[in-house]
Coordinates of C-alpha atoms and ligand atoms in Angstrom, one line a residue:
M1 CA 21.1 -43.8 -14.3
A2 CA 22.4 -47.4 -13.6
E3 CA 26.2 -47.9 -13.7
I4 CA 27.6 -47.7 -17.2
E5 CA 29.6 -50.7 -18.6
R6 CA 32.6 -49.5 -20.4
E7 CA 35.5 -51.2 -22.4
A8 CA 39.0 -50.1 -21.0
M9 CA 42.1 -49.5 -23.3
E10 CA 45.5 -49.5 -21.5
Y11 CA 48.1 -47.0 -22.5
D12 CA 51.5 -46.1 -21.0
V13 CA 50.2 -42.2 -21.2
V14 CA 46.9 -40.9 -21.8
I15 CA 47.1 -37.2 -22.9
V16 CA 43.9 -34.9 -22.9
G17 CA 44.2 -32.0 -25.2
A18 CA 45.8 -31.6 -28.5
G19 CA 47.2 -28.3 -27.8
P20 CA 50.9 -27.3 -27.9
A21 CA 51.5 -28.7 -24.3
G22 CA 50.0 -32.1 -25.2
L23 CA 51.3 -32.5 -28.6
S24 CA 54.8 -31.7 -27.2
A25 CA 54.3 -34.3 -24.5
A26 CA 53.3 -37.2 -27.0
I27 CA 56.1 -36.2 -29.3
R28 CA 58.8 -36.1 -26.6
L29 CA 57.8 -39.5 -25.2
K30 CA 58.1 -41.2 -28.6
Q31 CA 61.3 -39.5 -29.0
L32 CA 62.4 -41.1 -25.9
D33 CA 60.9 -44.5 -26.6
A34 CA 59.4 -45.3 -29.9
D35 CA 57.6 -48.4 -28.0
L36 CA 55.5 -46.3 -25.5
N37 CA 52.0 -46.4 -26.1
V38 CA 50.9 -43.0 -26.3
V39 CA 47.1 -41.5 -27.0
V40 CA 45.9 -38.2 -27.6
L41 CA 42.2 -37.1 -27.2
E42 CA 40.7 -33.9 -28.3
K43 CA 37.5 -32.4 -28.1
G44 CA 37.6 -30.4 -31.3
S45 CA 36.5 -31.8 -34.5
E46 CA 40.0 -31.8 -35.7
V47 CA 43.3 -30.7 -34.1
G48 CA 43.3 -27.0 -34.1
A49 CA 39.5 -26.5 -34.3
H50 CA 39.7 -25.0 -30.7
I51 CA 43.1 -23.3 -30.7
L52 CA 42.6 -19.6 -30.9
S53 CA 46.0 -18.0 -29.9
G54 CA 46.9 -16.4 -33.4
A55 CA 50.0 -15.7 -32.0
V56 CA 53.6 -14.4 -32.0
L57 CA 55.3 -17.6 -31.2
D58 CA 58.6 -17.7 -29.2
P59 CA 60.3 -20.7 -30.9
V60 CA 62.2 -21.7 -27.7
G61 CA 59.9 -24.5 -27.1
L62 CA 59.4 -25.9 -30.6
T63 CA 63.1 -25.8 -31.1
A64 CA 63.9 -27.7 -27.8
L65 CA 61.3 -30.3 -28.9
I66 CA 62.1 -30.6 -32.7
P67 CA 65.3 -28.6 -33.5
D68 CA 65.1 -28.9 -37.4
W69 CA 61.5 -27.7 -37.3
K70 CA 62.3 -25.5 -40.3
E71 CA 63.5 -28.3 -42.5
K72 CA 60.7 -30.2 -41.6
G73 CA 58.4 -27.4 -42.9
A74 CA 56.6 -26.2 -39.8
P75 CA 54.3 -23.2 -40.7
L76 CA 56.4 -20.4 -39.2
N77 CA 56.4 -18.4 -42.2
T78 CA 56.4 -14.8 -40.8
P79 CA 59.4 -13.4 -38.7
V80 CA 58.5 -10.3 -36.6
I81 CA 60.2 -7.3 -38.3
E82 CA 58.6 -4.4 -36.7
D83 CA 57.3 -4.2 -32.8
N84 CA 55.2 -1.2 -31.9
F85 CA 53.7 -0.4 -28.4
L86 CA 51.1 2.4 -28.0
M87 CA 49.1 4.0 -25.5
L88 CA 45.8 4.9 -27.1
G89 CA 43.5 7.8 -26.4
E90 CA 40.0 8.3 -27.8
G91 CA 41.2 9.9 -31.0
G92 CA 44.9 9.5 -30.7
K93 CA 48.0 7.6 -29.8
I94 CA 51.4 8.1 -28.0
R95 CA 54.1 5.5 -29.2
V96 CA 56.2 4.1 -26.3
P97 CA 59.7 3.8 -27.6
N98 CA 61.3 0.5 -27.5
W99 CA 64.6 1.2 -25.9
P100 CA 63.6 1.4 -22.3
M101 CA 61.7 -1.9 -22.6
P102 CA 63.3 -5.0 -20.9
P103 CA 65.0 -7.2 -23.3
L104 CA 62.7 -10.1 -22.6
M105 CA 59.8 -7.7 -24.5
N106 CA 61.5 -7.8 -27.6
N107 CA 59.8 -9.8 -30.4
H108 CA 63.1 -10.1 -32.4
G109 CA 63.4 -13.8 -33.5
N110 CA 59.7 -14.5 -33.0
Y111 CA 57.1 -15.4 -35.4
I112 CA 53.6 -14.6 -36.2
V113 CA 51.8 -17.9 -36.5
S114 CA 48.4 -19.3 -36.7
M115 CA 48.8 -21.7 -33.8
A116 CA 45.7 -23.8 -34.9
N117 CA 48.0 -24.7 -38.1
V118 CA 51.3 -25.0 -36.0
C119 CA 49.2 -27.6 -33.9
R120 CA 47.9 -29.4 -37.1
W121 CA 51.8 -29.6 -38.1
M122 CA 52.8 -31.1 -34.8
A123 CA 49.8 -33.6 -34.9
E124 CA 51.1 -34.8 -38.3
Q125 CA 54.6 -35.0 -37.0
A126 CA 53.1 -37.0 -33.9
E127 CA 51.0 -39.4 -36.3
E128 CA 54.1 -40.0 -38.3
M129 CA 55.7 -41.4 -35.1
G130 CA 53.0 -43.7 -34.4
I131 CA 51.2 -41.6 -31.7
E132 CA 47.4 -42.2 -31.7
I133 CA 45.4 -38.9 -31.9
F134 CA 41.6 -38.9 -31.6
P135 CA 39.9 -35.5 -32.4
G136 CA 36.2 -35.3 -31.7
M137 CA 36.6 -37.2 -28.4
S138 CA 35.7 -35.0 -25.3
C139 CA 37.1 -36.1 -22.2
S140 CA 34.3 -36.0 -19.8
E141 CA 35.3 -37.6 -16.5
L142 CA 38.2 -38.9 -14.7
V143 CA 38.7 -42.3 -13.5
Y144 CA 39.9 -43.1 -10.4
G145 CA 41.9 -46.1 -9.1
D146 CA 41.5 -47.9 -5.9
N147 CA 43.8 -45.7 -4.1
G148 CA 42.4 -42.8 -5.1
E149 CA 44.9 -42.1 -7.8
V150 CA 44.1 -40.9 -11.1
K151 CA 43.8 -44.0 -13.7
G152 CA 42.3 -42.8 -16.7
V153 CA 39.5 -40.9 -18.5
V154 CA 36.2 -41.3 -20.0
A155 CA 36.1 -40.1 -23.5
G156 CA 33.8 -40.4 -26.5
E157 CA 30.3 -40.4 -24.8
F158 CA 27.6 -39.4 -27.4
G159 CA 23.9 -39.7 -27.6
K160 CA 22.7 -38.5 -24.4
N161 CA 19.2 -36.9 -24.2
P162 CA 18.7 -33.3 -23.0
D163 CA 17.9 -34.9 -19.5
G164 CA 21.1 -36.9 -19.4
T165 CA 19.5 -40.2 -20.1
P166 CA 20.9 -42.3 -22.8
G167 CA 19.2 -41.5 -26.2
P168 CA 18.6 -43.8 -29.1
S169 CA 21.8 -43.6 -30.7
Y170 CA 23.7 -43.6 -27.1
E171 CA 27.4 -44.5 -27.1
P172 CA 28.9 -44.8 -23.5
G173 CA 32.6 -43.9 -24.7
M174 CA 35.6 -45.7 -23.4
E175 CA 37.9 -45.7 -20.4
L176 CA 41.4 -44.9 -21.4
H177 CA 43.7 -46.0 -18.5
G178 CA 47.4 -45.0 -18.5
K179 CA 50.3 -45.3 -16.1
Y180 CA 50.2 -41.5 -16.2
V181 CA 47.6 -39.3 -17.4
F182 CA 48.6 -35.8 -18.8
L183 CA 46.0 -33.0 -18.4
S184 CA 46.5 -30.4 -21.1
E185 CA 43.4 -28.8 -21.3
G186 CA 44.4 -25.2 -21.7
A187 CA 43.0 -22.3 -19.5
R188 CA 40.4 -23.6 -16.9
G189 CA 40.1 -27.1 -18.0
S190 CA 37.2 -28.9 -16.7
L191 CA 39.1 -32.0 -15.6
S192 CA 42.1 -30.0 -14.3
K193 CA 39.5 -28.0 -12.2
E194 CA 38.6 -31.4 -10.6
V195 CA 42.0 -32.5 -10.0
I196 CA 43.0 -29.0 -8.4
A197 CA 40.1 -29.1 -6.2
K198 CA 40.3 -33.0 -5.3
Y199 CA 44.0 -32.9 -4.3
D200 CA 43.9 -29.1 -2.9
L201 CA 46.4 -28.4 -5.3
S202 CA 46.2 -24.7 -5.0
K203 CA 47.0 -24.6 -1.2
G204 CA 49.5 -22.1 -0.7
H205 CA 49.3 -20.4 -4.1
C206 CA 47.5 -17.2 -5.1
P207 CA 44.2 -17.6 -6.9
Q208 CA 44.6 -18.2 -11.0
K209 CA 44.0 -15.0 -12.7
F210 CA 42.2 -14.8 -16.2
G211 CA 41.7 -12.5 -19.1
L212 CA 39.1 -13.1 -21.6
G213 CA 40.7 -12.6 -25.3
M214 CA 38.7 -12.1 -28.1
K215 CA 40.0 -12.3 -31.8
E216 CA 38.8 -11.5 -35.4
I217 CA 40.9 -12.4 -38.4
W218 CA 40.7 -9.6 -41.3
E219 CA 41.6 -9.6 -44.6
I220 CA 42.8 -6.1 -45.4
D221 CA 43.6 -3.9 -48.3
P222 CA 47.0 -5.0 -49.6
A223 CA 48.1 -1.4 -49.7
K224 CA 47.7 -1.2 -45.9
H225 CA 49.4 -4.6 -44.9
K226 CA 52.9 -4.6 -43.3
L227 CA 53.9 -8.4 -43.1
G228 CA 55.5 -9.0 -39.7
S229 CA 54.5 -6.2 -37.9
V230 CA 53.3 -6.6 -34.2
T231 CA 51.6 -3.8 -32.5
H232 CA 50.2 -3.9 -28.9
T233 CA 48.1 -1.2 -27.4
M234 CA 46.7 -0.1 -24.1
G235 CA 44.5 2.7 -22.8
W236 CA 41.6 3.5 -24.8
P237 CA 38.6 2.3 -24.6
L238 CA 39.0 0.4 -21.3
G239 CA 40.4 3.3 -19.3
S240 CA 40.5 2.8 -15.7
N241 CA 37.3 0.3 -16.0
A242 CA 39.4 -2.6 -16.6
G243 CA 43.0 -3.8 -17.2
G244 CA 43.6 -5.2 -20.9
G245 CA 44.6 -4.1 -24.0
S246 CA 44.9 -4.9 -27.8
F247 CA 47.1 -6.9 -30.4
I248 CA 47.3 -6.4 -34.0
Y249 CA 49.6 -8.9 -36.0
H250 CA 50.0 -8.7 -39.7
L251 CA 50.7 -12.4 -41.0
E252 CA 50.4 -14.0 -44.5
N253 CA 47.9 -13.4 -47.3
N254 CA 47.0 -10.0 -46.4
Q255 CA 45.8 -10.9 -43.3
V256 CA 45.7 -9.5 -39.9
Y257 CA 45.0 -10.8 -36.3
I258 CA 43.0 -8.1 -34.3
G259 CA 42.6 -9.2 -30.6
F260 CA 41.5 -7.6 -27.5
V261 CA 42.1 -8.7 -24.0
V262 CA 40.0 -7.8 -21.0
H263 CA 41.4 -8.8 -17.5
L264 CA 38.6 -10.5 -15.9
N265 CA 39.3 -8.9 -12.3
Y266 CA 37.1 -5.9 -13.2
E267 CA 34.6 -4.7 -10.8
N268 CA 31.8 -2.7 -12.7
P269 CA 29.5 -5.6 -13.4
Y270 CA 28.0 -3.6 -16.3
L271 CA 31.2 -3.8 -18.2
F272 CA 30.7 -5.4 -21.5
P273 CA 34.2 -7.0 -22.8
Y274 CA 32.8 -8.0 -26.3
M275 CA 31.5 -4.3 -26.8
E276 CA 34.7 -2.9 -25.6
F277 CA 36.5 -4.9 -28.4
Q278 CA 34.0 -3.7 -31.0
R279 CA 34.3 -0.1 -29.7
F280 CA 38.1 -0.5 -30.2
K281 CA 37.9 -1.1 -33.6
H282 CA 36.4 2.6 -34.2
H283 CA 39.6 4.2 -32.9
P284 CA 40.7 6.3 -36.2
M285 CA 43.9 4.2 -36.3
I286 CA 42.3 0.7 -36.4
A287 CA 39.4 2.1 -38.4
E288 CA 41.6 3.2 -41.3
L289 CA 43.4 0.0 -41.0
L290 CA 40.3 -2.1 -41.5
E291 CA 38.3 0.1 -43.9
G292 CA 37.6 -1.9 -47.1
G293 CA 38.9 -5.1 -45.6
K294 CA 36.6 -7.9 -44.4
R295 CA 36.4 -9.9 -41.3
V296 CA 36.7 -13.7 -42.0
A297 CA 36.9 -15.2 -38.4
Y298 CA 35.9 -14.7 -34.7
G299 CA 36.6 -16.5 -31.6
A300 CA 37.3 -16.0 -27.8
R301 CA 39.2 -17.8 -25.3
A302 CA 40.2 -17.2 -21.5
I303 CA 44.0 -16.6 -21.1
T304 CA 45.6 -17.4 -17.8
E305 CA 47.2 -14.4 -16.2
G306 CA 48.2 -15.6 -12.7
G307 CA 51.7 -16.6 -13.6
W308 CA 54.4 -17.4 -11.0
Q309 CA 52.5 -17.0 -8.1
S310 CA 49.2 -19.0 -9.3
M311 CA 50.8 -21.8 -10.7
P312 CA 49.2 -24.6 -8.2
K313 CA 51.1 -27.9 -7.5
M314 CA 50.9 -29.5 -10.8
V315 CA 51.4 -33.1 -9.8
A316 CA 49.0 -35.6 -8.0
P317 CA 49.2 -39.4 -7.9
G318 CA 48.9 -40.6 -11.4
V319 CA 48.2 -37.1 -13.0
A320 CA 50.2 -34.2 -14.1
L321 CA 48.7 -30.8 -15.2
L322 CA 50.6 -29.2 -18.4
G323 CA 50.5 -25.8 -20.1
C324 CA 48.0 -23.6 -19.2
S325 CA 46.1 -26.0 -17.3
V326 CA 48.1 -24.7 -14.5
G327 CA 48.7 -21.2 -15.9
M328 CA 51.9 -20.6 -17.8
V329 CA 51.5 -17.3 -19.7
N330 CA 54.0 -14.7 -19.4
V331 CA 51.5 -11.7 -19.1
P332 CA 53.6 -8.7 -20.4
R333 CA 54.8 -10.7 -23.3
I334 CA 51.0 -12.3 -23.8
K335 CA 53.0 -15.6 -24.6
G336 CA 52.4 -19.1 -23.3
N337 CA 52.6 -21.3 -26.2
H338 CA 56.4 -21.7 -25.8
N339 CA 56.0 -22.6 -22.0
A340 CA 53.2 -24.8 -22.9
M341 CA 55.6 -26.8 -25.2
L342 CA 58.4 -26.6 -22.6
S343 CA 56.0 -28.1 -20.0
G344 CA 55.0 -31.1 -22.2
K345 CA 58.4 -32.0 -23.1
A346 CA 59.3 -31.6 -19.3
A347 CA 56.4 -33.9 -18.4
A348 CA 57.2 -36.5 -21.0
E349 CA 61.0 -36.7 -19.6
A350 CA 59.7 -37.3 -16.2
A351 CA 57.1 -40.1 -17.1
Y352 CA 59.7 -41.6 -19.3
E353 CA 62.2 -41.8 -16.5
A354 CA 59.4 -43.1 -14.1
I355 CA 58.3 -45.8 -16.5
Q356 CA 61.6 -46.8 -17.1
A357 CA 62.2 -47.4 -13.4
G358 CA 59.0 -49.6 -13.1
R359 CA 57.0 -47.0 -11.5
S360 CA 53.3 -45.8 -12.3
A361 CA 50.4 -43.8 -10.9
D362 CA 52.5 -41.6 -8.3
E363 CA 53.5 -38.3 -8.5
L364 CA 55.9 -36.8 -11.2
T365 CA 57.6 -34.4 -8.9
A366 CA 60.5 -34.3 -11.4
Y367 CA 58.3 -32.4 -13.8
E368 CA 57.1 -30.1 -11.1
T369 CA 60.9 -29.3 -10.4
E370 CA 61.9 -28.7 -13.8
V371 CA 59.0 -26.4 -14.3
R372 CA 59.8 -24.4 -11.5
T373 CA 63.4 -24.3 -11.5
G374 CA 63.9 -24.6 -15.5
A375 CA 63.4 -22.4 -18.1
I376 CA 59.6 -21.8 -17.6
G377 CA 60.0 -20.8 -14.1
Q378 CA 62.8 -18.2 -15.3
D379 CA 60.5 -16.9 -17.8
L380 CA 57.6 -16.4 -15.6
K381 CA 59.5 -15.3 -12.3
K382 CA 61.1 -12.2 -13.9
V383 CA 57.5 -11.1 -14.9
R384 CA 55.8 -12.0 -11.6
N385 CA 55.0 -8.6 -10.4
V386 CA 53.6 -6.8 -13.3
K387 CA 49.7 -8.3 -13.1
P388 CA 49.6 -7.5 -9.2
M389 CA 51.1 -3.9 -9.8
W390 CA 48.3 -3.3 -12.5
S391 CA 45.6 -4.7 -10.4
K392 CA 46.5 -2.6 -7.4
W393 CA 47.9 0.5 -8.9
G394 CA 46.3 0.9 -12.3
L395 CA 47.9 0.9 -15.8
L396 CA 50.5 4.2 -15.7
P397 CA 52.3 3.3 -12.3
S398 CA 52.1 -0.5 -13.1
L399 CA 54.1 0.4 -16.5
A400 CA 56.7 2.6 -14.8
F401 CA 57.1 0.1 -11.6
G402 CA 56.5 -3.0 -13.7
G403 CA 59.1 -1.9 -16.4
L404 CA 61.7 -1.2 -13.4
D405 CA 60.8 -4.5 -11.9
M406 CA 61.2 -6.4 -15.2
W407 CA 64.6 -4.5 -15.6
T408 CA 65.9 -5.4 -12.1
N409 CA 64.7 -9.1 -12.5
T410 CA 66.8 -9.4 -15.8
F411 CA 69.9 -8.9 -13.3
G412 CA 68.3 -11.3 -10.5
F413 CA 66.7 -9.0 -7.9
S414 CA 63.6 -7.3 -7.4
F415 CA 62.9 -4.1 -4.9
F416 CA 59.2 -5.5 -4.7
G417 CA 59.7 -9.2 -3.6
T418 CA 56.7 -11.4 -4.9
L419 CA 53.5 -9.3 -4.8
K420 CA 50.4 -11.3 -4.0
H421 CA 47.5 -11.6 -6.6
G422 CA 44.2 -10.5 -4.5
K423 CA 40.7 -12.1 -4.8
S424 CA 39.5 -14.5 -7.5
D425 CA 38.2 -12.8 -10.5
A426 CA 35.0 -13.7 -9.6
A427 CA 35.1 -12.2 -6.0
A428 CA 36.4 -8.9 -7.6
T429 CA 32.8 -8.4 -9.2
G430 CA 31.1 -5.2 -7.6
E431 CA 27.8 -4.8 -6.7
A432 CA 25.6 -3.2 -9.5
K433 CA 24.4 -0.4 -7.2
N434 CA 27.7 1.1 -7.0
F435 CA 28.2 1.3 -10.7
K436 CA 26.5 3.1 -13.6
P437 CA 25.5 1.2 -16.7
I438 CA 27.8 1.8 -19.7
D439 CA 26.4 3.0 -22.9
Y440 CA 28.1 1.2 -25.7
P441 CA 27.4 2.5 -29.4
K442 CA 25.7 0.1 -31.5
P443 CA 28.1 -2.0 -34.0
D444 CA 27.8 -0.5 -37.5
G445 CA 28.1 -3.8 -39.6
K446 CA 31.2 -2.7 -41.3
I447 CA 33.8 -2.7 -38.5
S448 CA 32.1 -3.5 -35.5
F449 CA 29.6 -6.5 -35.3
D450 CA 26.8 -7.6 -33.1
R451 CA 27.7 -10.7 -31.0
L452 CA 25.5 -13.3 -32.7
T453 CA 26.6 -12.3 -36.2
N454 CA 30.3 -12.7 -35.1
V455 CA 29.9 -16.1 -33.5
S456 CA 28.8 -17.3 -36.9
F457 CA 32.2 -16.6 -37.9
S458 CA 33.3 -18.9 -35.2
F459 CA 31.8 -21.8 -37.0
T460 CA 30.4 -23.1 -33.8
N461 CA 28.2 -26.0 -34.0
H462 CA 26.6 -28.0 -31.0
E463 CA 24.1 -31.0 -31.4
E464 CA 21.1 -29.4 -30.0
S465 CA 19.7 -32.5 -28.5
Q466 CA 22.1 -33.2 -25.6
P467 CA 22.4 -32.1 -22.1
C468 CA 23.3 -28.4 -21.5
H469 CA 27.0 -28.5 -20.9
L470 CA 26.9 -25.1 -19.0
Q471 CA 25.5 -26.7 -15.6
L472 CA 24.2 -24.2 -12.9
K473 CA 24.6 -25.8 -9.5
D474 CA 21.5 -23.8 -8.3
P475 CA 19.3 -22.7 -11.2
S476 CA 17.7 -20.0 -8.9
I477 CA 20.9 -18.0 -8.6
P478 CA 20.7 -15.9 -11.8
L479 CA 17.4 -14.5 -11.0
K480 CA 17.3 -14.7 -7.4
V481 CA 20.9 -13.4 -6.6
N482 CA 22.9 -12.4 -9.9
L483 CA 20.4 -10.3 -11.2
P484 CA 19.4 -8.0 -8.4
K485 CA 23.1 -7.8 -6.9
Y486 CA 25.0 -7.9 -10.0
A487 CA 22.6 -7.0 -12.9
E488 CA 23.4 -10.6 -14.0
P489 CA 26.6 -10.0 -15.8
A490 CA 26.7 -13.2 -17.7
Q491 CA 24.6 -11.4 -20.3
R492 CA 27.8 -9.2 -20.9
Y493 CA 30.7 -11.4 -19.9
C494 CA 29.9 -14.1 -22.4
P495 CA 31.5 -13.3 -25.9
A496 CA 29.2 -15.5 -27.5
G497 CA 25.8 -14.3 -26.3
V498 CA 25.0 -17.7 -24.6
Y499 CA 23.4 -16.1 -21.5
E500 CA 20.1 -14.1 -21.5
V501 CA 17.7 -12.7 -19.1
V502 CA 14.4 -12.3 -21.0
E503 CA 12.0 -9.9 -19.4
E504 CA 8.6 -9.8 -21.2
E505 CA 5.8 -7.7 -19.9
G506 CA 3.5 -9.3 -17.3
K507 CA 5.7 -12.3 -17.1
E508 CA 8.6 -13.3 -14.5
P509 CA 12.2 -12.8 -16.1
R510 CA 13.8 -15.8 -17.4
F511 CA 17.3 -16.9 -17.5
V512 CA 18.0 -18.5 -21.0
I513 CA 21.2 -20.6 -21.7
N514 CA 21.9 -20.6 -25.5
F515 CA 24.6 -23.5 -24.9
Q516 CA 24.6 -24.0 -28.8
N517 CA 26.5 -20.7 -29.2
C518 CA 29.2 -21.6 -26.6
V519 CA 32.8 -21.1 -28.0
H520 CA 34.5 -23.0 -25.0
C521 CA 36.1 -19.9 -23.8
K522 CA 35.3 -20.8 -20.1
T523 CA 34.7 -17.2 -19.2
C524 CA 31.4 -18.0 -17.4
D525 CA 33.2 -20.8 -15.3
I526 CA 35.7 -17.9 -14.2
K527 CA 33.7 -14.9 -13.9
D528 CA 30.4 -15.9 -12.3
P529 CA 30.2 -13.9 -9.2
S530 CA 28.4 -16.7 -7.4
Q531 CA 30.4 -19.3 -8.8
N532 CA 27.4 -21.0 -9.9
I533 CA 28.4 -22.0 -13.4
N534 CA 30.0 -25.3 -14.0
W535 CA 31.6 -25.5 -17.6
T536 CA 31.6 -29.2 -18.7
T537 CA 32.5 -30.8 -21.9
P538 CA 29.6 -31.2 -24.4
Q539 CA 30.1 -34.3 -26.8
G540 CA 33.1 -34.5 -28.9
G541 CA 33.6 -32.7 -32.1
D542 CA 31.0 -29.7 -31.0
G543 CA 31.9 -26.1 -30.3
P544 CA 33.9 -23.7 -32.7
N545 CA 35.6 -24.8 -35.7
Y546 CA 38.4 -22.3 -36.2
P547 CA 39.8 -22.1 -39.4
N548 CA 43.5 -20.8 -39.2
M549 CA 43.2 -18.8 -35.9
Ligands
FAD1 C1 43.5 -14.2 -27.1 C2 44.7 -14.9 -26.9 C3 45.9 -14.7 -27.4 C4 47.2 -15.2 -27.2 N1 48.2 -14.8 -27.7 C5 49.5 -15.6 -27.7 C6 50.6 -15.3 -28.3 O1 50.7 -14.2 -29.1 N2 51.7 -16.1 -28.1 C7 51.8 -17.0 -27.2 O2 52.7 -17.7 -26.9 N3 50.6 -17.3 -26.5 C8 49.5 -16.5 -26.5 N4 48.5 -16.9 -25.9 C9 48.5 -18.1 -24.9 C10 48.2 -19.4 -25.3 O3 47.1 -19.5 -26.2 C11 48.5 -20.5 -24.3 O4 49.6 -20.1 -23.4 C12 48.4 -21.9 -25.1 O5 47.3 -22.1 -25.7 C13 48.5 -22.9 -23.9 O6 48.6 -24.0 -24.4 P1 48.0 -25.6 -23.9 O7 48.4 -26.5 -24.7 O8 48.1 -25.4 -22.5 O9 46.1 -25.3 -24.1 P2 45.4 -25.0 -25.5 O10 46.3 -24.1 -26.4 O11 44.2 -24.3 -24.8 O12 45.1 -26.4 -25.8 C14 44.3 -27.1 -25.3 C15 43.5 -28.1 -26.1 O13 43.0 -29.1 -25.3 C16 41.5 -29.5 -25.6 N5 40.9 -29.8 -24.4 C17 40.2 -29.1 -23.3 N6 39.7 -29.9 -22.6 C18 39.7 -31.1 -23.2 C19 38.8 -32.2 -22.9 N7 38.3 -32.4 -21.5 N8 38.9 -33.1 -23.5 C20 39.4 -33.2 -24.9 N9 40.1 -32.1 -25.2 C21 40.1 -31.0 -24.4 C22 41.2 -28.1 -26.3 O14 40.1 -28.3 -27.4 C23 42.3 -27.6 -27.0 O15 42.7 -28.1 -28.3 C24 47.1 -16.3 -26.3 C25 45.7 -16.9 -25.7 C26 44.7 -16.1 -26.0 C27 43.5 -16.3 -25.4

C-alpha cells in the first residue's frame, strides 16, 4: 500500500486508553496547569465500554487525585462490610478466618464499584476541565521521530477492506503528536508490547505473568442479596490443574459480580478456563445463590500477575507506560485500579515538571522512580513472593508461606528474598501427549451457559468487513504445530470462542478465527504456546460494550 498521508495534531501529552490510569494522568495534568493541551484516545465506543474490573476499589488512588470525590458524586456507593475467604471442595467449603490474614488483605474502607461507571464519572470530571476525550478511536500505530523517540500515535483509521487495502469509505485517521505519549492500555497493550520490545524494556526483569479473568453480572433474589459482602474462594474446581479462584461481590440493585480467574501459567493444554468458570457456579453454595436470578452481562479480560519482579522499565524516549501496561496488580488483593490511578498521577507530575523545564521527547525517569520507590512500589513489594510461591509449590504451601511472607514484609523483611517467576505463560504450556483431556459437564442454560450465548451478553460487535485484527505470524502454525503438539489450546483458552479447528469428514482440518466475537481480553496473544498470534486493534468503537461491569 502506498504511503498514507495523514493530518497531524500537536498536543502536550497524548494519552492512549481511558481507563483509570489514563484518565488519572489527564486529570492531574490539567490540575497542575489548566493550559496544557491533553488528549485521551479510547478504542471503546464510549468510556467504560471496555472496562471489566467490577471491582473492590481501594480509594487511595482516587483520594490522592480528587480528595473531594464524595462531594463530587463519584459512584462509590457500596462500602465493603463483610469479607469472606473460603476454601472450596466439590460439595463443601471451609472458611479461612480473617485474623491470621496480614492487614493489607483487609477490605475495610474499600468499595464495591462498577469500574466502568467510575471511569465514566472520571471522564466527566476530565471533560469539565477541558480535556479532549475521543472514544471510538483505536490507536493502531506508533509514530516515531527522527531520533527514534516516540512522537505520537495514529488513531481513527476506518474502513479498510478485509485484505487491508482502503475500502470505499476509507478514513486514514490522524497522527496525534505529543511532547510525551502515555500508553495506558491495560494488560498486554498492543502498542505497549511494541514499545517494550523495541526498547528492550523487559531486560533484567522477570517475564510478565497473567491470569484470565471472566465475569458475569447477576441480578439475584433480594432475599439472598447481602449488600457490601465480598467473598473470595480458592480450591475447587481448579484443584492442582491451575492457580486461580473466584470473587463474589454484592453491589447495588440486588446485583452480584461473579468472577473467576485462571492463572495462565497452567500446563495442561486441555484445560478450558471458561468451562472451569461455568462448572464453579454449580458448587452448592454458588448455585443456591444464583437460583432464581438472571445473568445480565458477561465479559473477560487478562489481568497482570507478575507484580514487582515483572514490571519492565516504564519509560523510553517520548513515552511512558502507565498502570497495567506494565502490570501493577497486587495479586493477593486482586487490586490494581488504585495503583493505575497513582501511576497516572505520577506520570502526569513528571511530564508537567519536564514540560515546565522546556523538555520533550526524553525519558521521564522521575515517573519510574516514583513508581518503584513510592506507594505503588511499597504496595507491590510486600506481596512479591505470593505468586511465585503459588506457581512453584501449589495452593496450600503458598497460602502458609505466602501469608508468613506478607506478614514479615509488613515489618519490612522477608525470609525468602525476592523469588523469581519462571517461564512466560506461553512457555509453561505442556504437550498434549503428557495430559488427559478434561471432561466438562454441559452447561444447563440456567446457571451455566455455552460460550457463544454468554458472549452475546458482552454486547460485542465488530464490523465484519475489516481485516482480522488477530494476526497470525505464520498461518500454518495452528494446524501444523499447535494441533498435533498442544491439541490447539486456542479452542479452549479463548473465553469468547474466537478460535475453532473445524474437522469435517474427508476434508483437511481448518483453523477458523471468528474475530467478530473477540472481547479484547488478549489471552491469545499471551497464551499461544508458539507465540504466533498478534492481537492488534480493530477499528475504533468495535469490541465489547460493557454496561456497568
Ligand atoms: C476480572 C478482573 C477483576 C479485577 N478485579 C479488580 C478489583 O476488584 N479491584 C482492583 O483494584 N482491580 C481489579 N482488577 C485489576 C484492574 O482491572 C486493573 O489493574 C486496571 O484495570 C488497570 O487499569 P489501566 O487503566 O491500566 O487499564 P484498563 O483498565 O485495562 O484500561 C485500559 C483502557 O485503554 C483502552 N485501550 C487499550 N488499548 C488501546 C489502544 N491501542 N487505543 C485506544 N484505546 C486503548 C481500553 O479499551 C481500556 O479502556 C481486576 C482485573 C480483572 C481482569
